[in-house]
Amino acid sequence: MENRKLSRFNSLYWNPGSESIDSFTCNWHEENNWLAPPVTLAAKVINHLVKCRAVGTLIVPKWSSSPFWPLLFEEGLHYKPYVEDVIEFFEANRIFVAGHNIPVAIAVSFEAAFYGIKWAHHIAGVKNPCDSDFVRSILDASKRMLSRPIQKKTPVDPDIMKKLFNFYNKKSRSLKDLRLLCMCDLAYTGFFRYNELYMSSLDIYIQNLHDQQCIFQIPKNEVKEIERFVIHIVKKFIPTTIKALNPNFTVLEVVNAGSYFEHTKVKNPDEFDFMVVVRELSTPVSVQIQKGCIPGYANVKLRQKGRWHSSGMEYTPEKEFEISILSFNAYLRQAVSLVPVQKGRYGTLTYQDVAVRGKPYSVFSHVQTANFIWKRKICKTGEEMLYQRSDVTKKTDNDNLKICVDMMTCCHFPADIFSEILPSSSLSNPSLINNGCHIVLKPCNTSSCNDKETPCRLISYTKSEVEKMANLDENWKVIYKCTKLLFSYVEYSGIDSYKLKSTVLHLSARYGHTELGRGLIFVLKSLQISSSKGLLGCYFNSTLNIWSISLSYRYFTKWQIILLFKIFRVFEKIPAEESQHLLLSKIINQWICCTCRHSIEVSQIRSNIFDENSLATFNVQGNIFLEIVYELEPTLKAQKPLKWIPLQMKCHVFIDVCKVLISKLLQKTFILIPGFLRFSKK
């Protein structure tokens, strides 16, 4: 056979060199079979492969409604027990080539056989064996082979609408013609949402920024394999190992957390977050929960003293809870150190070390970070393209990728346990009712709790947040990822991903679906208000203020937000033109470079060289920001819509200078007045 792929092959009819005719009559056991059947025979091939207990590689199209699909996957795209692995080819035109089959004849003969069997059994008065859902599915599949390819209609565009108006713009038009024209106009502006067809330069810039810098820079199949290894380690290996090390500890659940599982991770899948729930600490019998010193925090006491340590020392119930978490973390780190090497099709995941981070920065911290090294498999030239995602244009230069797996130990309780702690709006939230809340070891860090040995602990809503973010509108996801990417260049500003996430959740619930540019303007405006008030409520607990930015760079952060807001607002009003969004990209890149050049000066403010409340701290913030404005000034003044922005930013700085000087003057006045009165009495 000229079209054979292997030296040994079977065929439907006799051919020179074929080992047998009708391969279903052969035993496939002890053979490594290469199976590329017609779609109509795929189900029969799978069944025969299972019956023979054979090994093989099956080539089938990705067709979830086909009869053979349930034979490969269970619900949720989980593999059947006999399926070892699945690889998806995204460039099918390089694999499947049109042949000389005649699908019409196959479909017609199958349909004729189906109705012939049905008619014969009806005449004989016996039950029809073809009267089953499986056979009918195969019949429908064969009929689909007869269908012609779908020819998409030309979409309605503004040119077509103009032609309609010009055609009916004549004196001989009737009321019927005007009615038809009105119906078309209403359908176009309403049903097709005309405002979505209008894109500003800011919309184009955000979309390009997302497509070029926010997508993963490694192939999709590699990402899935890394995810599969990490989930296996955290959800199967570690709980089993901890149970073997200490039977007193049991992992109740491992909760997916963080941007990867929220589908908002940018650049590379180099960080995975999980919350590890301890079963023994997740019952009201073992733990007592009371209201904390500030909203969103709880005072946690352990009822069973001395169970988690053998030192014989007496501790307070609050301290016992902390010791129990720290004891579990010790076994968690030990289990991580025993993780074996994970070898896969596209690379190898190797354990490197385990670190501890969080506040306070010590070995007794609430986040355990396992570091792994992903070493990519070195492929021959052209081999990688068979499984590389088609929209990936950049490749990593290094074959090694560092993977961080953050695990936060916690306890879980239903929402009604927090009836005296959380507000009524949180307790009535359907997501919190279904998912409950978690308590982590993170302290509140207030002055009242710092004086005590046992501070309050944070109440976390991670499970509900991941669920909400995963179902977020796609435009808001793009806005969130691009905003997070922009602020990642100025990490010292204090605008972390959690503040951005809470802001996006609030705005998406208020405005619903929106354009990219307008949504970004909403986010920056909301951040500007939060920076001025020093207040940003958590989405699932409005009483919890998550806006915790140090006074050392509070004004600097506010001015940066206002600057971006003013630049983006101008381009949000400009129609989409290539020159305009390229200009915006140039301005933002220049802003990033200017800000990064002054990062050392800003970091000196954070390192407590200056007093937070001193005028020197404020002066340093103002001087650094004005230098950034001076560097951007030539570019901004060259464009007419942007030329007033440098002057406006200087006015913002001047107004804040006046406010700070007046407040300092009033403070000194109140200090001097009592002294002056005492001097007058003398």
XYZ file of C-alpha atoms in Angstrom:
682
model
C 0.000 0.000 0.000
C 1.337 3.426 -0.935
C -0.462 5.221 1.898
C 0.599 2.877 4.699
C 2.285 4.461 7.739
C 3.971 1.329 9.161
C 5.561 -1.753 7.681
C 2.949 -3.973 9.413
C -0.689 -3.074 8.775
C -4.211 -4.483 8.421
C -6.737 -3.515 5.741
C -10.429 -3.842 5.025
C -9.772 -5.830 1.819
C -6.793 -7.884 0.735
C -3.753 -5.824 -0.231
C -0.146 -6.834 -0.887
C 1.768 -6.757 2.378
C -1.258 -6.638 4.739
C -1.032 -9.061 7.676
C -4.778 -9.674 7.921
C -8.172 -8.620 6.651
C -10.631 -7.021 9.106
C -8.435 -6.297 12.105
C -11.379 -6.804 14.496
C -10.974 -10.537 13.973
C -7.403 -10.349 15.367
C -6.132 -10.258 18.944
C -4.345 -6.945 19.561
C -2.747 -8.076 22.809
C 1.055 -7.816 23.197
C 1.173 -5.322 20.322
C 1.770 -1.576 20.351
C -1.082 -0.642 18.016
C -1.293 2.497 15.898
C -5.032 3.169 15.441
C -6.369 5.810 13.052
C -9.901 4.560 12.275
C -12.759 6.361 10.517
C -14.932 8.248 12.993
C -17.763 5.748 12.513
C -15.500 2.907 13.742
C -13.866 4.750 16.668
C -16.257 3.328 19.293
C -15.768 -0.214 17.981
C -11.970 0.244 18.045
C -12.030 1.417 21.686
C -14.198 -1.520 22.785
C -12.016 -4.037 20.964
C -8.857 -2.475 22.435
C -10.276 -2.817 25.968
C -11.468 -6.401 25.428
C -8.064 -7.452 24.135
C -6.292 -5.662 27.041
C -4.017 -4.188 24.416
C -1.895 -1.048 24.244
C -2.289 1.476 21.469
C -2.300 5.067 20.282
C -5.713 6.197 19.047
C -6.091 9.166 16.670
C -9.570 10.724 16.788
C -10.954 14.244 16.328
C -11.930 16.355 19.337
C -15.684 15.806 19.038
C -17.447 15.868 22.419
C -20.877 14.990 20.976
C -19.672 11.896 19.116
C -20.626 8.376 20.248
C -17.010 7.438 21.078
C -16.416 10.438 23.408
C -18.049 8.875 26.547
C -15.812 5.833 26.024
C -12.718 8.045 26.568
C -13.842 10.623 29.138
C -16.038 10.639 32.193
C -17.943 13.712 33.394
C -15.688 16.707 33.908
C -13.182 15.521 31.244
C -11.626 12.979 33.602
C -9.938 10.095 31.811
C -11.396 6.625 31.791
C -9.304 4.169 33.864
C -7.808 2.594 30.749
C -6.760 5.954 29.215
C -3.165 6.767 30.112
C -2.763 10.230 28.592
C -4.284 12.554 26.015
C -2.444 15.022 23.819
C -4.274 17.680 21.847
C -2.944 18.878 18.487
C -3.883 22.470 17.714
C -2.632 22.473 14.120
C -4.917 19.807 12.701
C -4.320 20.892 9.121
C -0.799 19.451 9.424
C -2.135 16.064 10.586
C -5.451 15.327 8.873
C -5.351 15.429 5.098
C -8.417 15.087 2.891
C -8.586 11.609 1.381
C -10.726 9.796 -1.171
C -13.429 8.444 1.148
C -17.054 8.679 0.103
C -18.959 9.472 3.314
C -22.270 9.658 1.504
C -22.152 5.966 0.622
C -21.235 5.009 4.186
C -24.048 7.091 5.684
C -26.658 5.915 3.189
C -25.741 2.247 3.642
C -25.836 2.604 7.431
C -29.230 4.316 7.344
C -30.599 1.675 4.970
C -29.375 -1.117 7.273
C -30.909 0.605 10.328
C -34.379 0.980 8.815
C -34.189 -2.456 7.167
C -33.574 -4.117 10.552
C -36.346 -2.035 12.106
C -38.835 -3.002 9.359
C -37.941 -6.725 9.509
C -38.404 -6.934 13.291
C -41.654 -4.975 13.074
C -43.021 -7.473 10.533
C -41.879 -10.387 12.708
C -43.438 -8.807 15.802
C -40.272 -8.944 17.925
C -38.290 -6.239 19.736
C -35.984 -4.151 17.591
C -32.345 -4.501 18.801
C -31.501 -1.153 17.205
C -34.005 0.680 19.396
C -31.391 2.179 21.745
C -29.886 5.611 22.339
C -26.419 4.387 21.427
C -27.469 3.131 17.975
C -29.476 6.300 17.328
C -26.402 8.395 18.228
C -24.360 6.496 15.649
C -27.144 7.026 13.083
C -27.127 10.783 13.789
C -23.349 10.828 13.478
C -23.550 9.174 10.061
C -26.177 11.688 8.931
C -23.934 14.578 9.911
C -21.419 13.286 7.401
C -23.960 14.115 4.653
C -24.335 17.710 5.726
C -22.685 20.447 3.723
C -20.067 22.667 5.320
C -21.480 25.717 7.055
C -21.118 28.867 5.011
C -21.077 31.813 7.361
C -23.134 34.790 6.294
C -21.520 38.173 5.836
C -21.845 40.081 9.127
C -23.807 43.298 9.177
C -21.391 46.217 9.188
C -21.749 50.017 8.925
C -21.303 49.904 5.128
C -24.341 47.654 4.744
C -26.395 49.979 6.959
C -25.330 53.004 4.865
C -26.375 51.223 1.659
C -29.798 50.516 3.190
C -30.275 54.166 4.115
C -29.124 55.337 0.683
C -31.420 52.854 -1.065
C -34.518 54.053 0.799
C -33.516 57.728 0.692
C -35.875 58.616 -2.167
C -39.225 60.285 -2.576
C -40.990 57.112 -3.719
C -40.399 55.368 -0.383
C -43.491 54.050 1.362
C -44.407 53.628 4.995
C -43.651 49.921 4.645
C -40.128 50.736 3.454
C -39.556 53.088 6.392
C -40.856 50.472 8.801
C -38.424 47.890 7.419
C -35.556 50.392 7.646
C -36.487 51.245 11.232
C -36.557 47.543 12.175
C -33.080 47.011 10.711
C -31.743 50.092 12.483
C -33.175 49.047 15.860
C -31.849 45.497 15.450
C -28.389 46.783 14.580
C -28.143 49.315 17.414
C -29.907 47.182 20.020
C -29.485 43.485 19.355
C -25.985 43.783 17.888
C -24.974 46.382 20.523
C -23.563 49.085 18.305
C -21.525 50.594 21.169
C -19.370 47.462 21.175
C -18.406 48.051 17.546
C -16.917 51.407 18.548
C -13.479 50.890 20.058
C -11.322 53.668 21.406
C -7.544 53.829 21.257
C -7.493 52.820 24.907
C -9.531 49.681 24.118
C -7.040 48.680 21.434
C -4.089 49.331 23.740
C -5.536 47.202 26.559
C -6.365 44.342 24.204
C -2.867 44.414 22.684
C -1.269 44.602 26.126
C -3.250 41.550 27.213
C -2.541 39.522 24.065
C 1.180 40.309 24.017
C 2.222 40.320 27.683
C -0.480 38.659 29.809
C -0.744 35.249 28.136
C 1.456 32.336 29.180
C 4.778 32.234 27.373
C 5.037 28.425 27.340
C 2.846 25.910 25.464
C -0.571 25.046 26.825
C 0.166 21.341 27.175
C 3.202 22.118 29.336
C 1.049 24.331 31.557
C -1.498 21.539 31.992
C 1.214 19.034 32.856
C 2.743 21.368 35.465
C -0.726 21.907 36.949
C -1.369 18.151 37.053
C 1.923 17.490 38.869
C 1.373 20.287 41.399
C -2.198 19.196 42.170
C -1.069 15.590 42.599
C 1.654 16.675 45.029
C -0.500 19.008 47.131
C -3.807 17.129 47.117
C -2.638 13.506 47.194
C 0.998 13.043 48.176
C 1.262 15.620 50.989
C -1.986 14.693 52.853
C -1.074 10.998 52.719
C 2.476 11.673 53.927
C 1.335 13.928 56.797
C -1.080 11.237 57.958
C 1.775 8.709 57.924
C 4.104 11.056 59.847
C 1.545 11.936 62.523
C -1.871 10.216 62.706
C -3.188 13.084 64.872
C -3.260 15.372 61.818
C -5.646 14.871 58.903
C -6.108 17.115 55.869
C -9.818 17.796 55.466
C -9.561 19.640 52.148
C -7.070 21.422 49.925
C -8.655 24.569 48.467
C -7.462 26.066 45.177
C -6.510 29.722 45.623
C -4.652 32.483 43.848
C -4.593 33.931 40.353
C -3.825 30.689 38.493
C -7.081 29.034 39.531
C -8.914 32.338 39.079
C -7.694 32.326 35.426
C -6.011 35.708 35.909
C -2.335 34.661 36.027
C -0.048 36.632 33.748
C 3.183 35.757 31.913
C 4.037 32.274 33.282
C 2.405 29.671 35.572
C 5.196 30.012 38.134
C 3.069 30.296 41.281
C 0.297 28.091 42.664
C -1.600 28.920 45.858
C -3.483 26.487 48.084
C -5.189 26.528 51.475
C -4.688 23.339 53.498
C -7.587 22.724 55.887
C -6.834 20.767 59.086
C -9.723 18.464 59.998
C -8.977 18.389 63.753
C -9.213 22.199 63.975
C -12.357 22.604 61.859
C -15.041 21.636 64.382
C -16.743 23.809 67.046
C -15.903 21.085 69.571
C -12.170 21.736 69.242
C -12.120 25.497 68.583
C -13.926 28.462 70.126
C -14.358 31.570 67.951
C -15.048 35.062 69.306
C -15.134 38.569 67.861
C -11.736 40.123 67.229
C -10.477 43.599 68.008
C -11.149 44.887 64.452
C -13.712 43.856 61.791
C -12.764 40.830 59.713
C -10.643 39.210 62.442
C -11.517 36.610 65.074
C -10.126 35.606 68.433
C -9.553 31.840 68.257
C -9.140 29.590 71.283
C -8.339 25.881 71.371
C -10.498 23.904 73.755
C -8.193 20.842 73.990
C -5.035 21.883 75.797
C -1.751 20.017 75.524
C -2.776 17.860 72.607
C -0.322 19.364 70.100
C 2.855 19.477 72.175
C 4.579 17.438 74.854
C 6.579 20.192 76.554
C 4.424 20.104 79.683
C 4.168 23.909 79.703
C 0.933 25.767 80.294
C -0.246 28.016 77.469
C -3.298 30.174 76.961
C -6.059 28.760 74.717
C -5.136 31.322 72.020
C -1.492 30.227 72.158
C -2.550 26.574 71.950
C -4.275 27.319 68.615
C -1.120 28.950 67.267
C 1.035 26.010 68.422
C -1.322 23.549 66.725
C -0.971 25.355 63.380
C 2.814 25.597 63.764
C 3.027 21.886 64.593
C 1.049 21.024 61.478
C 3.300 23.316 59.397
C 6.368 21.427 60.637
C 4.936 18.131 59.347
C 3.839 19.902 56.154
C 7.418 21.039 55.441
C 8.698 17.546 56.204
C 6.198 16.026 53.765
C 7.207 18.510 51.056
C 10.866 17.545 51.438
C 9.915 13.937 50.579
C 8.255 14.753 47.242
C 9.730 12.512 44.505
C 10.730 13.686 41.050
C 7.737 14.043 38.699
C 8.588 13.014 35.133
C 6.216 13.843 32.305
C 5.918 14.064 28.573
C 7.093 17.665 28.330
C 9.485 18.014 31.253
C 10.492 17.090 34.804
C 9.407 18.710 38.081
C 12.083 18.471 40.784
C 11.874 19.541 44.432
C 14.374 22.258 45.368
C 13.621 23.499 48.903
C 10.870 24.715 51.220
C 10.764 28.216 52.678
C 8.552 30.087 55.104
C 7.171 33.537 54.425
C 4.466 35.908 55.633
C 4.177 38.265 58.557
C 6.032 38.143 60.839
C 8.993 37.097 58.680
C 10.253 34.175 60.746
C 10.152 30.411 60.821
C 6.829 30.668 62.660
C 4.962 32.086 59.713
C 1.638 31.225 58.141
C 2.687 30.509 54.517
C 4.828 27.518 53.568
C 6.431 27.898 50.142
C 7.655 24.799 48.300
C 10.073 25.620 45.486
C 10.326 23.319 42.484
C 12.304 23.438 39.246
C 10.525 22.626 36.000
C 13.071 21.456 33.443
C 11.636 21.472 29.957
C 12.198 18.503 27.724
C 14.605 19.295 24.910
C 12.816 18.493 21.648
C 14.189 18.096 18.193
C 13.673 20.814 15.635
C 9.990 20.997 14.693
C 8.872 18.443 17.280
C 7.597 21.011 19.770
C 5.326 22.665 17.207
C 3.063 19.626 17.187
C 1.733 20.471 20.613
C 2.478 24.170 20.947
C -0.460 26.517 21.359
C -1.050 28.471 18.174
C -1.319 31.899 19.860
C 2.036 31.643 21.642
C 4.508 33.843 19.844
C 7.244 34.130 22.453
C 9.298 31.375 23.979
C 11.250 31.255 27.173
C 14.984 31.525 26.698
C 15.757 29.284 29.626
C 14.758 25.643 29.721
C 14.255 25.828 33.502
C 11.304 27.493 35.206
C 11.061 28.017 38.961
C 7.673 26.944 40.356
C 6.537 28.274 43.753
C 3.744 26.449 45.576
C 2.352 28.469 48.488
C 0.392 26.530 51.104
C -1.464 28.305 53.898
C -2.666 26.160 56.804
C -6.157 27.042 58.034
C -9.355 25.761 59.602
C -12.784 25.858 57.956
C -16.206 26.685 59.389
C -19.651 27.358 57.913
C -20.746 30.997 57.674
C -23.341 30.785 60.467
C -20.550 30.159 63.016
C -19.497 33.791 62.426
C -22.970 35.253 63.095
C -21.620 37.582 65.824
C -18.510 38.569 63.838
C -19.519 39.162 60.213
C -22.106 41.739 59.058
C -25.552 40.641 57.914
C -24.673 41.319 54.258
C -21.876 38.732 54.444
C -23.988 36.155 56.256
C -26.694 36.401 53.566
C -24.241 36.085 50.668
C -25.092 32.846 48.762
C -21.444 32.139 47.957
C -20.363 32.377 51.598
C -23.335 30.249 52.660
C -22.223 27.498 50.258
C -18.447 27.741 50.784
C -18.085 28.959 54.363
C -15.033 30.831 55.680
C -11.478 29.954 56.689
C -9.365 31.176 59.598
C -5.634 31.580 58.973
C -2.756 32.367 61.293
C -2.222 35.884 59.884
C -2.435 38.388 62.780
C -4.204 41.744 62.762
C -1.039 43.699 63.723
C -2.942 46.374 65.661
C -1.309 48.091 68.618
C -3.753 46.521 71.091
C -3.034 43.004 69.819
C 0.706 43.531 69.488
C 0.865 44.185 73.202
C -0.728 40.798 73.824
C 0.952 37.473 73.202
C -1.970 36.124 71.171
C -3.282 38.440 68.410
C -6.519 38.047 66.477
C -6.578 35.930 63.299
C -7.781 36.814 59.801
C -11.055 35.416 58.421
C -10.494 34.420 54.782
C -13.062 34.121 51.969
C -10.709 32.491 49.472
C -13.025 29.771 48.179
C -15.790 32.251 47.373
C -13.309 34.694 45.815
C -11.869 32.041 43.483
C -15.378 31.027 42.440
C -16.381 34.647 41.813
C -13.229 35.499 39.845
C -13.424 32.336 37.715
C -16.977 33.326 36.635
C -16.110 36.993 36.114
C -16.981 38.721 32.839
C -14.166 38.278 30.309
C -13.695 42.017 29.790
C -13.251 42.559 33.527
C -10.706 39.723 33.606
C -8.709 41.442 30.865
C -8.912 44.765 32.738
C -7.789 43.142 35.987
C -4.847 41.340 34.370
C -3.641 44.446 32.528
C -3.962 46.659 35.626
C -2.087 44.093 37.684
C 0.637 43.980 35.043
C 1.012 47.786 35.025
C 1.250 48.056 38.806
C 3.662 45.121 38.957
C 6.319 47.503 37.617
C 5.796 49.708 40.696
C 5.379 47.075 43.404
C 6.484 49.484 46.109
C 3.332 51.554 45.504
C 1.348 49.181 47.720
C -1.287 48.423 45.043
C -1.166 44.649 45.330
C -3.298 42.130 43.454
C -5.797 41.712 46.323
C -6.669 45.422 46.326
C -7.095 45.324 42.555
C -9.194 42.164 42.758
C -11.532 43.657 45.372
C -11.889 46.828 43.299
C -12.725 44.867 40.143
C -15.272 42.695 41.980
C -17.032 45.784 43.368
C -17.112 47.512 39.970
C -18.207 44.431 37.991
C -21.125 43.938 40.373
C -22.107 47.601 39.971
C -21.677 48.136 36.217
C -21.856 44.644 34.703
C -20.401 44.197 31.215
C -18.417 47.201 30.007
C -15.828 48.181 27.411
C -12.161 47.650 28.219
C -11.194 51.321 28.260
C -14.167 52.440 30.314
C -13.616 49.624 32.817
C -9.969 50.625 33.284
C -11.068 54.238 33.908
C -13.520 52.978 36.541
C -10.756 50.990 38.266
C -8.323 53.929 38.396
C -11.039 56.319 39.589
C -12.007 53.897 42.367
C -8.353 53.491 43.398
C -7.978 57.280 43.434
C -10.939 57.622 45.820
C -9.601 54.809 48.027
C -6.150 56.410 48.175
C -7.667 59.750 49.214
C -9.902 58.251 51.895
C -7.576 55.434 52.919
C -10.532 53.056 52.692
C -11.337 50.032 50.518
C -13.851 47.466 51.710
C -13.428 43.750 51.123
C -15.951 42.401 48.605
C -17.318 39.718 50.949
C -17.021 41.830 54.124
C -17.675 45.537 53.704
C -16.557 46.280 57.282
C -13.007 45.026 56.621
C -10.714 47.771 55.317
C -8.000 46.240 53.119
C -6.420 49.587 52.107
C -3.219 49.304 54.130
C -0.626 51.524 52.455
C 2.214 52.958 54.484
C 2.247 56.719 55.044
C 5.817 56.636 53.716
C 4.581 56.535 50.117
C 0.820 57.144 50.386
C 0.940 60.460 48.498
C 3.293 59.082 45.863
C 0.850 56.222 45.170
C -2.098 58.605 44.916
C -0.291 60.886 42.439
C 0.735 57.924 40.263
C -2.892 56.747 40.091
C -4.115 60.239 39.174
C -1.460 60.555 36.444
C -2.467 57.253 34.829
C -6.147 58.150 35.171
C -5.704 61.451 33.316
C -3.647 59.900 30.510
C -6.017 56.978 29.975
C -9.121 59.167 30.142
C -7.871 61.262 27.195
C -7.255 58.187 25.014
C -10.591 56.656 26.057
C -12.299 59.466 24.108
C -10.135 59.127 20.973
C -11.389 56.723 18.240
C -9.251 53.721 17.437
C -6.309 54.571 15.208
C -3.029 52.744 14.946
C -1.004 55.922 15.524
C -2.964 56.780 18.667
C -2.667 53.468 20.505
C 1.008 53.284 19.509
C 1.467 56.748 21.050
C -0.271 55.579 24.234
C 1.989 52.537 24.370
C 5.042 54.812 24.026
C 3.858 57.090 26.863
C 3.119 54.204 29.241
C 6.476 52.558 28.494
C 8.205 55.857 29.228
C 6.242 56.177 32.495
C 7.336 52.655 33.505
C 10.994 53.443 32.745
C 10.882 56.725 34.682
C 9.213 55.101 37.670
C 11.648 52.184 37.759
C 14.609 54.575 37.639
C 13.440 56.130 40.914
C 12.654 52.829 42.638
C 15.771 53.017 44.839
C 14.754 56.427 46.181
C 11.260 55.167 46.982
C 12.663 52.049 48.662
C 14.720 54.309 50.942
C 11.479 55.822 52.214
C 10.191 52.325 53.008
C 13.362 51.389 54.863
C 12.444 53.880 57.632
C 15.303 56.252 56.848
C 12.699 58.985 57.315
C 9.964 59.285 59.896
C 6.574 58.500 58.336
C 4.943 61.591 59.809
C 7.796 64.005 59.095
C 7.825 66.699 56.453
C 11.007 65.164 55.037
C 9.087 62.024 54.065
C 6.446 64.070 52.270
C 9.103 66.194 50.537
C 10.900 63.095 49.214
C 7.644 61.709 47.780
C 6.853 65.043 46.106
C 10.340 65.500 44.662
C 10.454 61.975 43.210
C 7.044 62.332 41.588
C 7.824 65.776 40.151
C 11.000 64.384 38.582
C 8.878 61.699 36.855
C 6.496 64.419 35.601
C 9.422 66.514 34.291
C 10.737 63.508 32.317
C 7.300 62.883 30.789
C 6.553 66.555 30.160
C 8.111 66.881 26.635
C 6.191 63.862 25.349
C 2.902 64.984 26.888
C 3.180 68.606 25.758
C 3.844 67.488 22.176
C 0.251 66.209 22.007
C -2.538 68.777 22.184
C -5.012 66.730 24.286
C -2.254 65.880 26.815
C -0.385 69.177 27.158
C -2.236 70.297 30.300
C -1.597 67.104 32.265
C 1.880 68.131 33.646
C 0.443 71.415 34.992
C -2.537 69.593 36.518
C -0.257 67.128 38.310
C 1.879 69.949 39.705
C -1.309 71.552 41.033
C -2.266 68.272 42.737
C 1.125 68.159 44.448
C 0.844 71.828 45.470
C -2.625 71.299 46.992
C -1.360 68.361 49.048
C 1.635 70.447 50.155
C -0.739 73.100 51.470
C -2.841 70.488 53.283
C 0.204 68.935 54.972
C 1.664 72.326 55.985
C -1.666 73.483 57.424
C -2.065 70.254 59.423
C 1.492 70.570 60.782
C 0.881 74.208 61.643
C -2.328 73.355 63.501
C -0.538 70.627 65.456
C 2.153 73.038 66.603
C -0.478 75.664 67.400
C -2.334 73.305 69.729
C 0.953 72.488 71.421
C 1.935 76.163 71.883
C -1.453 77.446 73.141
C -1.431 75.529 76.490
C 2.139 76.688 77.101
C 1.224 80.307 76.329
C -1.750 80.143 78.718
C 0.432 78.773 81.508
C 2.937 81.609 80.879
C 0.112 84.211 81.035
C -1.092 82.911 84.418
C 2.381 83.261 85.840
